[in-house]
Structures are given as C-alpha cells and as structure tokens.
Amino acid sequence: MDKLNYKMGHFVALFVLLLSAVACHSASQNATAVSCTISKYNLDHINQAQSECSEITIDSLIVPYGVTLDLTKLKTGAKLIFRGTTVWQYEEWEGPLLKIKGTNVEVTGSDDHVLDGRGALWWDGKGGNGGKVKPHFMKATVTNSVIHKLNIKNTPVQAFSVNGCIDSVVQYITIDNKDGDTKGGHNTDAFNVNSCNNITIKHCTVYNQDDCMAMNSGYNTYFLDNYCSGGHGISIGSVGNGATVQGVLVDGCQIVDSDNGIRIKTKYGETGSVSDVTYQNIVLKNIHRYGITMQGDYGSSGGVPTGGVPISHLTLKNVTGTVDKGGANIYILVENASDWHFSDINVTGGQKKMSCKGIPAGTGVSC
Ligand SMILES: *[C@@H]1O[C@H](CO)[C@@H](O)[C@H](O)[C@H]1NC(C)=O
Ligand SMILES: *[C@@H]1O[C@H](CO)[C@@H](O)[C@H](O)[C@H]1NC(C)=O
Ligand SMILES: *[C@@H]1O[C@H](CO)[C@@H](O)[C@H](O)[C@H]1NC(C)=O
Ligand SMILES: *[C@@H]1O[C@H](CO)[C@@H](O)[C@H](O)[C@H]1NC(C)=O
C-alpha cells in the first residue's frame, strides 16, 4: 500500500514537471488533480493536456481557420472550462468548430466567457442550402456528464449537436444568434439531438433562425424549461430512414416569435417510428405559421402523408398561447397515427383554415 502511494505521488510530480516544461501552466492542486491552461493554439499541447490534465482551461483561444478545436480525448472525470472569448478564424468548410467527447466530464465556462462563432462572416441567408460553405459549430458526445453554463454566440449554421450522448445533462446554455435575424442567419438550429439515450437539456435560452430542438433519433430525451425565440419551434424530426424516436418529454418550455410552436415531421415515403412523446406545460407566443403541427409528408410537395413513420402514443397537455392572424392554430396531416391524447389545449389567434387528416379517433382535438 505504502509503496503504491509513493509511486502515484511520484507520477504526479513527474507530470507536473513535464507539463510546466513542455505544455501549459500547470499546478498540482492535490495529489491527483493537474490543471492546465491553453491560451495559444498548439495541437500537441492540446493533446498533451487532455492526456495528462484533469482540469483544462481554454483561455481566450484563437483557433486557426479550417481546424476543429478537438477535445475528444478528455480524461475520464476531467473538467473543461472556457474562459474569455474563444474565436475561430474564417474559412469555408464543414466544421465542426468544436468537438467534445468524454465520460464523467464536466464542461463549463466562466461567467463572462463567450464561444463566438462570428457567424456574420458566413451568413448569406442561405444556411446549409448553398452560398458559402458554413461550419457546424459544436458536437458533443458524452456519457454520464454535465455540460453547463456555456455562452454560445452567432453560429455560422447549426449550433450544438448532441450526438450519441448517454445519461447526461446539458443545462444553462445560451445560444444567442439574434444578430442573424437581420444579418442573414439561416439553418441555425440550436440543439440537434441524435442517437442519444437519457439526455436532458434544460434551462437553456435560445435566439435563432431554425429549430430550437430538432431531434431525429434516440431514446429518453428530456427538454425542460427552455426558452426559444425567433426560430422554428421545438421539433421532432424530420424522422425517416429507419430511425426510431422513443420517449420524449418536452415540459415547461416557452416558444415565442417563431414559425412553429410544437412540431413533429416525418418523411414522406420513408420508414421509422415516433412513440411515447409528451409535450406539456408549453406556452406559445406570436407563432407565425402553425401553433401545433404534425406532418407526415415532409420532403414532398404533394401534401399527402405516408404511414411508414407512425406517430404513436402522443400526449399534448396544457399547451396555451397565441398564433399570428395569418397562421393556423393547429395543422395535422398524418397517416397511421395512434393513441393520441390532447387535453387543456388553448392555442388561439390563427385564422388560417387548414384541413387536417389522420387525427386518431378520441384524441380530443380537431382542426
Ligand atoms: C439518466 O441520467 C441521469 C443523469 O443525467 C441519471 O441520474 C439517471 O439515473 C439516468 N436514468 C437512467 C434510467 O439511467
Ligand atoms: C400549465 O403550464 C403553465 C406554463 O408552464 C404553468 O404555469 C401552469 O401551472 C400549468 N397548469 C397546470 C394546470 O399544470
Ligand atoms: C403503419 O405502421 C406499421 C408499424 O407500426 C407498419 O407496419 C405499417 O406498414 C404502417 N402502415 C402504413 C400504411 O404505412
Ligand atoms: C384561451 O386563451 C385566451 C387568451 O389567449 C383566453 O382569452 C381564453 O379565456 C382561454 N380559454 C380557456 C378555455 O381557457
């Protein structure tokens, strides 16, 4: 036992020596924690910090053009902290600009930090549909981890891809793409959620020009107490290509000044499934197109839904608020749907008349 302790102490001392000599400012806070600061981009130092440091601070970093800030080799249990303003030099490329991967990790930022995507350099009103090639902003793949208190600003296109995450929480994230409203921001989805199991996204604030959440696949997703402004609503889909979405709870969210409020879209002619979905305690305000919409014809122009991606066991409870005059309160166009329960729905103001199709009998709602 004594011998082992001695050896471990020796190793730590060695790390500290190595790091202060080669990589970053390092200090041993206790026998096992080594903290490092990265304030100048150097790939070797970033990799070394990940293999040796249990706490890494990214301080006012300028990331070169065409480069992903790759933090995918974090030690198990590591803490990653952003400080100051992190920026990326301009280049047309796919990104992502930031990638994070780890188990039992904590990712956070100091109060005044900003992850500044400087989206205006790329914005041309076309988003992902042409014009400049725009980098996705960040992608996280974490297990048993917490990502919190990040201030993300002006992403070129999609902001935060939550991909393959397990048993993790993303909370108190601000995604502020307001500038894109007047400067050509487009397809700036806030959270793209894919292939996760048991992911919670809560207490986030989003200003953008596309979905607040867009979820294409995965199990047990909790989207709670989030504020969404300026975008396309809280969306599941578009689901197709054999994907499964099972177990979604959207609770306590506000959606304002957005094209849609609650939206599920499934792809025309494709297969997959959407089941066990609840939206509850949702407040809508100034929705432009559809307050509540489920569409099974996504990607076609025909307005004819197909039933290969059935939406089953869907509950909407306590959804209130307003739609603009030119919009529709509810629009549902689905095929093969079953077991829907809508209650305490009071969405008003929209005067556009839509004809709905496929609402399961007994749902408790009509168009
Ligand atoms: C889901 O993840 C949370 C941590 O985010 C954890 O506390 C909880 O036990 C997990 N639930 C299940 C069923 O594993
Ligand atoms: C309905 O949702 C609103 C907004 O989240 C909440 O304040 C209110 O308490 C809910 N009502 C019920 C009966 O749960
Ligand atoms: C309806 O969904 C089931 C799966 O639940 C599927 O087997 C069937 O083919 C679908 N029907 C249509 C018309 O697509
Ligand atoms: C529905 O909401 C409107 C305001 O948006 C309100 O005037 C009306 O009383 C509500 N109806 C019910 C049944 O709560």
Short mmCIF file of C-alpha atoms and ligand atoms in Angstrom, two decimals:
data_model
loop_
_atom_site.label_atom_id
_atom_site.label_comp_id
_atom_site.label_asym_id
_atom_site.label_seq_id
_atom_site.Cartn_x
_atom_site.Cartn_y
_atom_site.Cartn_z
CA MET A 1 0.00 0.00 0.00
CA ASP A 2 2.71 2.48 1.01
CA LYS A 3 4.74 1.58 -1.99
CA LEU A 4 1.80 2.19 -4.34
CA ASN A 5 1.07 5.60 -2.83
CA TYR A 6 4.65 6.56 -3.18
CA LYS A 7 4.61 5.58 -6.83
CA MET A 8 1.45 7.54 -7.56
CA GLY A 9 2.89 10.63 -5.90
CA HIS A 10 5.97 10.22 -7.98
CA PHE A 11 3.95 10.01 -11.18
CA VAL A 12 2.05 13.16 -10.38
CA ALA A 13 5.24 15.03 -9.63
CA LEU A 14 6.61 13.85 -12.95
CA PHE A 15 3.52 15.06 -14.83
CA VAL A 16 3.78 18.48 -13.28
CA LEU A 17 7.41 18.73 -14.26
CA LEU A 18 6.73 17.58 -17.80
CA LEU A 19 3.83 19.94 -18.23
CA SER A 20 5.48 23.04 -16.90
CA ALA A 21 8.43 22.28 -19.13
CA VAL A 22 6.51 21.46 -22.29
CA ALA A 23 2.88 22.35 -22.39
CA CYS A 24 0.94 24.67 -20.25
CA HIS A 25 0.94 26.46 -16.96
CA SER A 26 0.28 23.67 -14.60
CA ALA A 27 -0.18 23.30 -10.96
CA SER A 28 -0.85 20.31 -8.84
CA GLN A 29 -3.86 21.18 -6.72
CA ASN A 30 -3.80 17.95 -4.83
CA ALA A 31 -2.26 14.56 -5.23
CA THR A 32 -4.35 13.68 -8.30
CA ALA A 33 -5.52 16.88 -10.00
CA VAL A 34 -3.41 18.59 -12.59
CA SER A 35 -4.76 21.76 -14.10
CA CYS A 36 -3.59 23.24 -17.34
CA THR A 37 -4.41 26.34 -19.32
CA ILE A 38 -4.40 26.56 -23.08
CA SER A 39 -4.26 30.12 -24.37
CA LYS A 40 -2.43 29.62 -27.63
CA TYR A 41 -3.40 27.10 -30.27
CA ASN A 42 -0.94 24.22 -30.41
CA LEU A 43 -2.25 20.77 -31.23
CA ASP A 44 0.47 18.91 -29.33
CA HIS A 45 -0.18 20.94 -26.21
CA ILE A 46 -3.92 20.40 -26.50
CA ASN A 47 -3.45 16.66 -26.85
CA GLN A 48 -0.95 16.54 -24.03
CA ALA A 49 -3.25 18.49 -21.76
CA GLN A 50 -6.05 16.03 -22.49
CA SER A 51 -3.95 13.02 -21.65
CA GLU A 52 -2.44 14.49 -18.52
CA CYS A 53 -4.67 17.14 -17.03
CA SER A 54 -7.81 16.60 -15.04
CA GLU A 55 -8.75 20.26 -15.37
CA ILE A 56 -8.24 22.16 -18.59
CA THR A 57 -8.96 25.83 -19.07
CA ILE A 58 -9.29 27.15 -22.60
CA ASP A 59 -8.46 30.80 -22.16
CA SER A 60 -9.19 33.37 -24.89
CA LEU A 61 -8.13 30.97 -27.58
CA ILE A 62 -7.94 31.82 -31.27
CA VAL A 63 -8.42 28.62 -33.27
CA PRO A 64 -6.84 28.67 -36.73
CA TYR A 65 -9.01 28.51 -39.85
CA GLY A 66 -10.21 25.12 -41.01
CA VAL A 67 -9.40 23.50 -37.67
CA THR A 68 -11.68 21.74 -35.18
CA LEU A 69 -10.87 22.53 -31.57
CA ASP A 70 -10.71 18.83 -30.81
CA LEU A 71 -11.35 17.99 -27.18
CA THR A 72 -12.40 14.40 -27.78
CA LYS A 73 -9.69 12.78 -25.70
CA LEU A 74 -10.60 14.20 -22.32
CA LYS A 75 -9.62 12.05 -19.39
CA THR A 76 -12.46 10.31 -17.61
CA GLY A 77 -13.68 12.69 -14.91
CA ALA A 78 -11.98 15.74 -16.39
CA LYS A 79 -13.26 19.29 -16.09
CA LEU A 80 -13.11 21.59 -19.10
CA ILE A 81 -13.55 25.32 -18.59
CA PHE A 82 -13.81 28.07 -21.19
CA ARG A 83 -12.62 31.50 -20.19
CA GLY A 84 -12.53 34.75 -22.16
CA THR A 85 -13.64 34.80 -25.78
CA THR A 86 -12.92 31.79 -27.94
CA VAL A 87 -12.92 32.52 -31.68
CA TRP A 88 -12.26 30.63 -34.89
CA GLN A 89 -10.58 32.09 -37.92
CA TYR A 90 -12.67 32.31 -41.05
CA GLU A 91 -12.75 29.61 -43.67
CA GLU A 92 -15.45 27.99 -45.78
CA TRP A 93 -15.61 24.42 -44.55
CA GLU A 94 -17.99 21.96 -42.89
CA GLY A 95 -16.62 22.11 -39.34
CA PRO A 96 -17.44 21.40 -36.61
CA LEU A 97 -15.50 24.19 -34.94
CA LEU A 98 -15.57 22.44 -31.57
CA LYS A 99 -15.79 18.79 -30.65
CA ILE A 100 -16.06 17.39 -27.14
CA LYS A 101 -16.09 13.79 -26.02
CA GLY A 102 -15.76 12.19 -22.63
CA THR A 103 -17.10 10.17 -19.74
CA ASN A 104 -17.90 11.68 -16.35
CA VAL A 105 -16.73 15.01 -17.63
CA GLU A 106 -17.89 18.49 -16.70
CA VAL A 107 -17.79 21.17 -19.35
CA THR A 108 -18.45 24.75 -18.34
CA GLY A 109 -17.45 28.38 -18.75
CA SER A 110 -16.53 31.30 -16.55
CA ASP A 111 -19.33 33.86 -16.16
CA ASP A 112 -18.07 36.25 -18.82
CA HIS A 113 -16.79 33.77 -21.38
CA VAL A 114 -18.12 33.60 -24.95
CA LEU A 115 -17.78 30.96 -27.60
CA ASP A 116 -18.06 33.32 -30.53
CA GLY A 117 -18.82 31.66 -33.86
CA ARG A 118 -18.72 35.05 -35.62
CA GLY A 119 -21.46 33.75 -37.88
CA ALA A 120 -21.90 37.03 -39.74
CA LEU A 121 -18.71 36.24 -41.66
CA TRP A 122 -20.57 33.31 -43.28
CA TRP A 123 -24.21 34.37 -43.21
CA ASP A 124 -25.70 34.90 -46.62
CA GLY A 125 -29.33 33.96 -45.97
CA LYS A 126 -28.84 30.51 -47.46
CA GLY A 127 -27.80 28.50 -44.42
CA GLY A 128 -26.96 24.95 -45.40
CA ASN A 129 -28.68 25.26 -48.77
CA GLY A 130 -25.96 26.95 -50.76
CA GLY A 131 -23.82 30.01 -50.83
CA LYS A 132 -20.82 29.85 -48.56
CA VAL A 133 -19.88 26.51 -47.02
CA LYS A 134 -20.56 27.07 -43.34
CA PRO A 135 -19.07 25.14 -40.45
CA HIS A 136 -21.33 23.48 -37.90
CA PHE A 137 -20.47 24.90 -34.53
CA MET A 138 -20.10 22.17 -31.91
CA LYS A 139 -20.62 18.49 -31.41
CA ALA A 140 -20.66 16.73 -28.05
CA THR A 141 -20.62 13.00 -27.40
CA VAL A 142 -20.58 12.42 -23.67
CA THR A 143 -21.57 9.78 -21.14
CA ASN A 144 -22.54 10.47 -17.53
CA SER A 145 -21.54 14.06 -17.95
CA VAL A 146 -22.69 17.61 -17.45
CA ILE A 147 -22.28 20.44 -19.94
CA HIS A 148 -23.44 23.71 -18.43
CA LYS A 149 -23.28 27.48 -18.44
CA LEU A 150 -21.89 27.92 -21.94
CA ASN A 151 -22.45 31.19 -23.78
CA ILE A 152 -22.58 30.46 -27.48
CA LYS A 153 -22.93 33.33 -29.92
CA ASN A 154 -23.58 33.70 -33.65
CA THR A 155 -23.01 30.27 -35.09
CA PRO A 156 -22.50 30.08 -38.87
CA VAL A 157 -25.19 27.35 -39.18
CA GLN A 158 -26.27 24.59 -36.75
CA ALA A 159 -25.12 25.30 -33.21
CA PHE A 160 -24.98 22.37 -30.84
CA SER A 161 -25.11 18.76 -31.96
CA VAL A 162 -25.83 16.46 -29.04
CA ASN A 163 -24.82 13.19 -30.56
CA GLY A 164 -24.59 9.71 -29.07
CA CYS A 165 -24.85 11.06 -25.53
CA ILE A 166 -25.79 8.78 -22.65
CA ASP A 167 -27.07 9.65 -19.17
CA SER A 168 -26.02 13.27 -19.46
CA VAL A 169 -27.29 16.76 -18.77
CA VAL A 170 -26.90 19.89 -20.87
CA GLN A 171 -28.11 22.94 -18.95
CA TYR A 172 -27.97 26.70 -18.65
CA ILE A 173 -26.70 27.08 -22.19
CA THR A 174 -27.32 30.35 -24.01
CA ILE A 175 -27.32 30.26 -27.77
CA ASP A 176 -27.63 33.84 -28.93
CA ASN A 177 -27.89 34.13 -32.70
CA LYS A 178 -30.09 37.25 -32.58
CA ASP A 179 -27.76 39.07 -34.96
CA GLY A 180 -28.74 36.53 -37.58
CA ASP A 181 -32.26 37.96 -37.70
CA THR A 182 -31.03 40.99 -39.63
CA LYS A 183 -27.71 39.73 -40.99
CA GLY A 184 -28.72 36.60 -42.90
CA GLY A 185 -28.57 33.81 -40.32
CA HIS A 186 -30.33 30.67 -41.58
CA ASN A 187 -30.49 27.00 -40.50
CA THR A 188 -29.06 27.97 -37.16
CA ASP A 189 -30.71 25.07 -35.28
CA ALA A 190 -29.88 25.29 -31.60
CA PHE A 191 -29.85 21.65 -30.45
CA ASN A 192 -29.69 18.77 -32.91
CA VAL A 193 -30.23 15.62 -30.90
CA ASN A 194 -29.34 12.26 -32.39
CA SER A 195 -28.73 8.71 -31.19
CA CYS A 196 -28.74 9.58 -27.50
CA ASN A 197 -30.17 7.67 -24.58
CA ASN A 198 -31.24 9.60 -21.50
CA ILE A 199 -30.22 13.13 -22.35
CA THR A 200 -31.65 16.12 -20.51
CA ILE A 201 -31.48 19.61 -21.98
CA LYS A 202 -32.80 22.19 -19.56
CA HIS A 203 -32.81 25.85 -18.56
CA CYS A 204 -31.45 26.94 -21.90
CA THR A 205 -32.10 30.21 -23.71
CA VAL A 206 -32.12 30.26 -27.48
CA TYR A 207 -32.42 33.04 -30.06
CA ASN A 208 -32.01 31.68 -33.56
CA GLN A 209 -33.47 31.17 -37.04
CA ASP A 210 -34.31 27.46 -37.12
CA ASP A 211 -35.41 24.69 -34.78
CA CYS A 212 -34.84 25.23 -31.07
CA MET A 213 -34.50 21.49 -30.84
CA ALA A 214 -34.50 19.14 -33.80
CA MET A 215 -34.46 15.53 -32.83
CA ASN A 216 -34.06 12.83 -35.44
CA SER A 217 -33.43 9.70 -33.39
CA GLY A 218 -32.84 8.40 -29.90
CA TYR A 219 -34.37 7.33 -26.62
CA ASN A 220 -35.43 9.16 -23.46
CA THR A 221 -34.94 12.79 -24.28
CA TYR A 222 -35.95 15.44 -21.75
CA PHE A 223 -36.24 19.01 -22.99
CA LEU A 224 -37.24 21.04 -19.96
CA ASP A 225 -37.79 24.68 -19.02
CA ASN A 226 -36.17 26.09 -22.12
CA TYR A 227 -36.88 29.44 -23.76
CA CYS A 228 -36.94 29.52 -27.54
CA SER A 229 -37.19 32.71 -29.58
CA GLY A 230 -37.08 33.57 -33.27
CA GLY A 231 -36.80 30.06 -34.68
CA HIS A 232 -38.91 27.22 -35.99
CA GLY A 233 -40.12 25.65 -32.76
CA ILE A 234 -39.41 22.53 -30.73
CA SER A 235 -39.30 19.79 -33.30
CA ILE A 236 -39.07 16.09 -33.57
CA GLY A 237 -37.81 15.19 -36.99
CA SER A 238 -37.71 15.06 -39.68
CA VAL A 239 -37.78 11.35 -38.89
CA GLY A 240 -37.22 8.72 -41.56
CA ASN A 241 -34.54 6.46 -42.93
CA GLY A 242 -35.42 3.75 -40.39
CA ALA A 243 -34.83 5.97 -37.35
CA THR A 244 -36.54 5.48 -34.00
CA VAL A 245 -37.57 8.29 -31.69
CA GLN A 246 -38.88 6.87 -28.46
CA GLY A 247 -39.54 8.62 -25.19
CA VAL A 248 -39.52 12.41 -25.41
CA LEU A 249 -40.71 14.77 -22.71
CA VAL A 250 -40.89 18.46 -23.53
CA ASP A 251 -42.03 20.26 -20.39
CA GLY A 252 -42.24 23.86 -19.22
CA CYS A 253 -40.93 25.49 -22.38
CA GLN A 254 -41.79 28.85 -23.92
CA ILE A 255 -41.71 29.38 -27.65
CA VAL A 256 -42.01 32.94 -28.90
CA ASP A 257 -41.79 34.82 -32.21
CA SER A 258 -41.23 31.56 -34.02
CA ASP A 259 -42.52 29.97 -37.21
CA ASN A 260 -43.95 26.97 -35.34
CA GLY A 261 -44.54 26.04 -31.74
CA ILE A 262 -44.73 22.28 -31.38
CA ARG A 263 -43.81 20.29 -34.44
CA ILE A 264 -43.35 16.67 -35.45
CA LYS A 265 -42.36 15.94 -39.02
CA THR A 266 -41.92 12.56 -40.59
CA LYS A 267 -40.54 11.91 -44.01
CA TYR A 268 -42.69 11.11 -46.97
CA GLY A 269 -42.27 7.56 -48.23
CA GLU A 270 -39.75 6.52 -45.56
CA THR A 271 -39.86 4.23 -42.53
CA GLY A 272 -39.14 4.66 -38.83
CA SER A 273 -41.18 5.44 -35.74
CA VAL A 274 -42.03 8.15 -33.23
CA SER A 275 -43.55 6.98 -29.97
CA ASP A 276 -44.08 7.86 -26.32
CA VAL A 277 -43.89 11.60 -26.78
CA THR A 278 -45.30 14.17 -24.35
CA TYR A 279 -45.37 17.95 -24.71
CA GLN A 280 -46.77 19.61 -21.61
CA ASN A 281 -46.98 22.99 -19.90
CA ILE A 282 -45.96 24.81 -23.05
CA VAL A 283 -46.57 28.50 -23.66
CA LEU A 284 -46.60 29.84 -27.21
CA LYS A 285 -46.46 33.50 -28.16
CA ASN A 286 -46.62 35.14 -31.59
CA ILE A 287 -46.26 31.97 -33.62
CA HIS A 288 -46.25 32.79 -37.33
CA ARG A 289 -47.29 29.59 -39.15
CA TYR A 290 -48.53 26.70 -37.02
CA GLY A 291 -49.02 26.62 -33.27
CA ILE A 292 -49.13 22.83 -33.20
CA THR A 293 -48.27 20.77 -36.24
CA MET A 294 -47.67 17.12 -37.07
CA GLN A 295 -46.82 16.49 -40.69
CA GLY A 296 -46.28 13.16 -42.36
CA ASP A 297 -45.47 14.48 -45.80
CA TYR A 298 -42.12 16.07 -45.08
CA GLY A 299 -39.87 16.39 -48.08
CA SER A 300 -42.66 16.01 -50.61
CA SER A 301 -44.61 18.76 -52.26
CA GLY A 302 -47.85 16.83 -52.53
CA GLY A 303 -49.40 17.35 -49.12
CA VAL A 304 -50.10 13.61 -48.96
CA PRO A 305 -48.78 11.94 -45.78
CA THR A 306 -47.41 8.41 -45.74
CA GLY A 307 -47.63 5.99 -42.80
CA GLY A 308 -44.17 4.42 -42.76
CA VAL A 309 -43.13 6.53 -39.76
CA PRO A 310 -46.14 6.14 -37.47
CA ILE A 311 -46.56 8.59 -34.59
CA SER A 312 -47.97 6.69 -31.65
CA HIS A 313 -48.67 7.36 -28.00
CA LEU A 314 -48.51 11.14 -28.26
CA THR A 315 -49.71 13.35 -25.41
CA LEU A 316 -50.19 17.11 -25.51
CA LYS A 317 -51.27 18.61 -22.24
CA ASN A 318 -51.65 22.20 -21.12
CA VAL A 319 -50.48 23.96 -24.27
CA THR A 320 -51.59 27.59 -24.41
CA GLY A 321 -50.84 30.72 -26.32
CA THR A 322 -51.19 32.71 -29.47
CA VAL A 323 -50.64 32.37 -33.17
CA ASP A 324 -50.49 35.33 -35.58
CA LYS A 325 -53.63 36.04 -37.62
CA GLY A 326 -52.06 34.72 -40.80
CA GLY A 327 -51.16 31.37 -39.22
CA ALA A 328 -53.09 28.26 -38.17
CA ASN A 329 -53.51 27.21 -34.56
CA ILE A 330 -53.34 23.52 -35.37
CA TYR A 331 -52.37 21.66 -38.52
CA ILE A 332 -52.22 17.89 -38.58
CA LEU A 333 -51.62 15.81 -41.67
CA VAL A 334 -50.60 12.27 -40.79
CA GLU A 335 -51.20 8.65 -41.69
CA ASN A 336 -51.08 5.58 -39.45
CA ALA A 337 -51.06 7.54 -36.18
CA SER A 338 -52.50 6.03 -33.00
CA ASP A 339 -53.09 6.58 -29.31
CA TRP A 340 -53.03 10.37 -29.15
CA HIS A 341 -54.30 12.34 -26.16
CA PHE A 342 -54.66 16.12 -26.25
CA SER A 343 -56.00 17.98 -23.23
CA ASP A 344 -56.09 21.56 -21.99
CA ILE A 345 -55.06 22.93 -25.36
CA ASN A 346 -55.85 26.62 -25.82
CA VAL A 347 -53.97 27.96 -28.80
CA THR A 348 -55.77 30.89 -30.38
CA GLY A 349 -55.40 33.76 -32.81
CA GLY A 350 -54.58 31.96 -36.04
CA GLN A 351 -57.24 32.47 -38.67
CA LYS A 352 -55.86 30.36 -41.45
CA LYS A 353 -58.07 27.34 -42.09
CA MET A 354 -56.25 24.10 -42.72
CA SER A 355 -57.85 20.78 -43.40
CA CYS A 356 -56.44 18.14 -41.14
CA LYS A 357 -56.06 14.45 -41.86
CA GLY A 358 -55.29 11.33 -39.85
CA ILE A 359 -56.00 12.52 -36.29
CA PRO A 360 -56.71 9.30 -34.34
CA ALA A 361 -60.26 8.98 -33.02
CA GLY A 362 -60.58 10.05 -29.40
CA THR A 363 -57.60 12.44 -29.47
CA GLY A 364 -59.71 15.28 -28.17
CA VAL A 365 -58.76 17.84 -30.77
CA SER A 366 -59.87 18.96 -34.18
CA CYS A 367 -58.59 21.49 -36.65
C1 LIG B 1 -30.40 9.34 -16.65
O1 LIG B 1 -29.29 10.18 -16.48
C2 LIG B 1 -29.22 10.82 -15.22
C3 LIG B 1 -28.01 11.71 -15.21
O2 LIG B 1 -28.16 12.66 -16.17
C4 LIG B 1 -29.13 9.79 -14.13
O3 LIG B 1 -29.17 10.44 -12.89
C5 LIG B 1 -30.28 8.84 -14.23
O4 LIG B 1 -30.13 7.80 -13.30
C6 LIG B 1 -30.35 8.22 -15.62
N1 LIG B 1 -31.54 7.41 -15.74
C7 LIG B 1 -31.47 6.13 -16.02
C8 LIG B 1 -32.79 5.41 -16.13
O5 LIG B 1 -30.42 5.54 -16.20
C1 LIG B 2 -49.75 25.00 -17.46
O1 LIG B 2 -48.47 25.42 -17.93
C2 LIG B 2 -48.08 26.65 -17.40
C3 LIG B 2 -46.79 27.05 -18.10
O2 LIG B 2 -45.78 26.10 -17.90
C4 LIG B 2 -47.93 26.54 -15.90
O3 LIG B 2 -47.56 27.79 -15.38
C5 LIG B 2 -49.22 26.09 -15.31
O4 LIG B 2 -49.07 25.87 -13.93
C6 LIG B 2 -49.69 24.82 -15.97
N1 LIG B 2 -51.01 24.44 -15.49
C7 LIG B 2 -51.25 23.28 -14.93
C8 LIG B 2 -52.66 23.05 -14.52
O5 LIG B 2 -50.38 22.44 -14.74
C1 LIG B 3 -48.28 1.56 -40.14
O1 LIG B 3 -47.27 1.28 -39.17
C2 LIG B 3 -46.95 -0.07 -39.03
C3 LIG B 3 -45.93 -0.17 -37.93
O2 LIG B 3 -46.50 0.26 -36.74
C4 LIG B 3 -46.42 -0.63 -40.32
O3 LIG B 3 -46.18 -1.99 -40.17
C5 LIG B 3 -47.41 -0.38 -41.44
O4 LIG B 3 -46.86 -0.76 -42.68
C6 LIG B 3 -47.77 1.09 -41.49
N1 LIG B 3 -48.85 1.32 -42.45
C7 LIG B 3 -48.72 2.10 -43.50
C8 LIG B 3 -49.94 2.33 -44.33
O5 LIG B 3 -47.66 2.63 -43.80
C1 LIG B 4 -57.82 30.69 -24.05
O1 LIG B 4 -56.86 31.74 -24.14
C2 LIG B 4 -57.42 33.01 -24.37
C3 LIG B 4 -56.31 34.02 -24.50
O2 LIG B 4 -55.25 33.53 -25.28
C4 LIG B 4 -58.35 33.37 -23.24
O3 LIG B 4 -58.98 34.61 -23.52
C5 LIG B 4 -59.40 32.30 -23.03
O4 LIG B 4 -60.15 32.57 -21.87
C6 LIG B 4 -58.75 30.94 -22.89
N1 LIG B 4 -59.78 29.90 -22.85
C7 LIG B 4 -59.80 28.97 -21.92
C8 LIG B 4 -60.91 27.97 -22.04
O5 LIG B 4 -59.02 28.93 -21.01
#
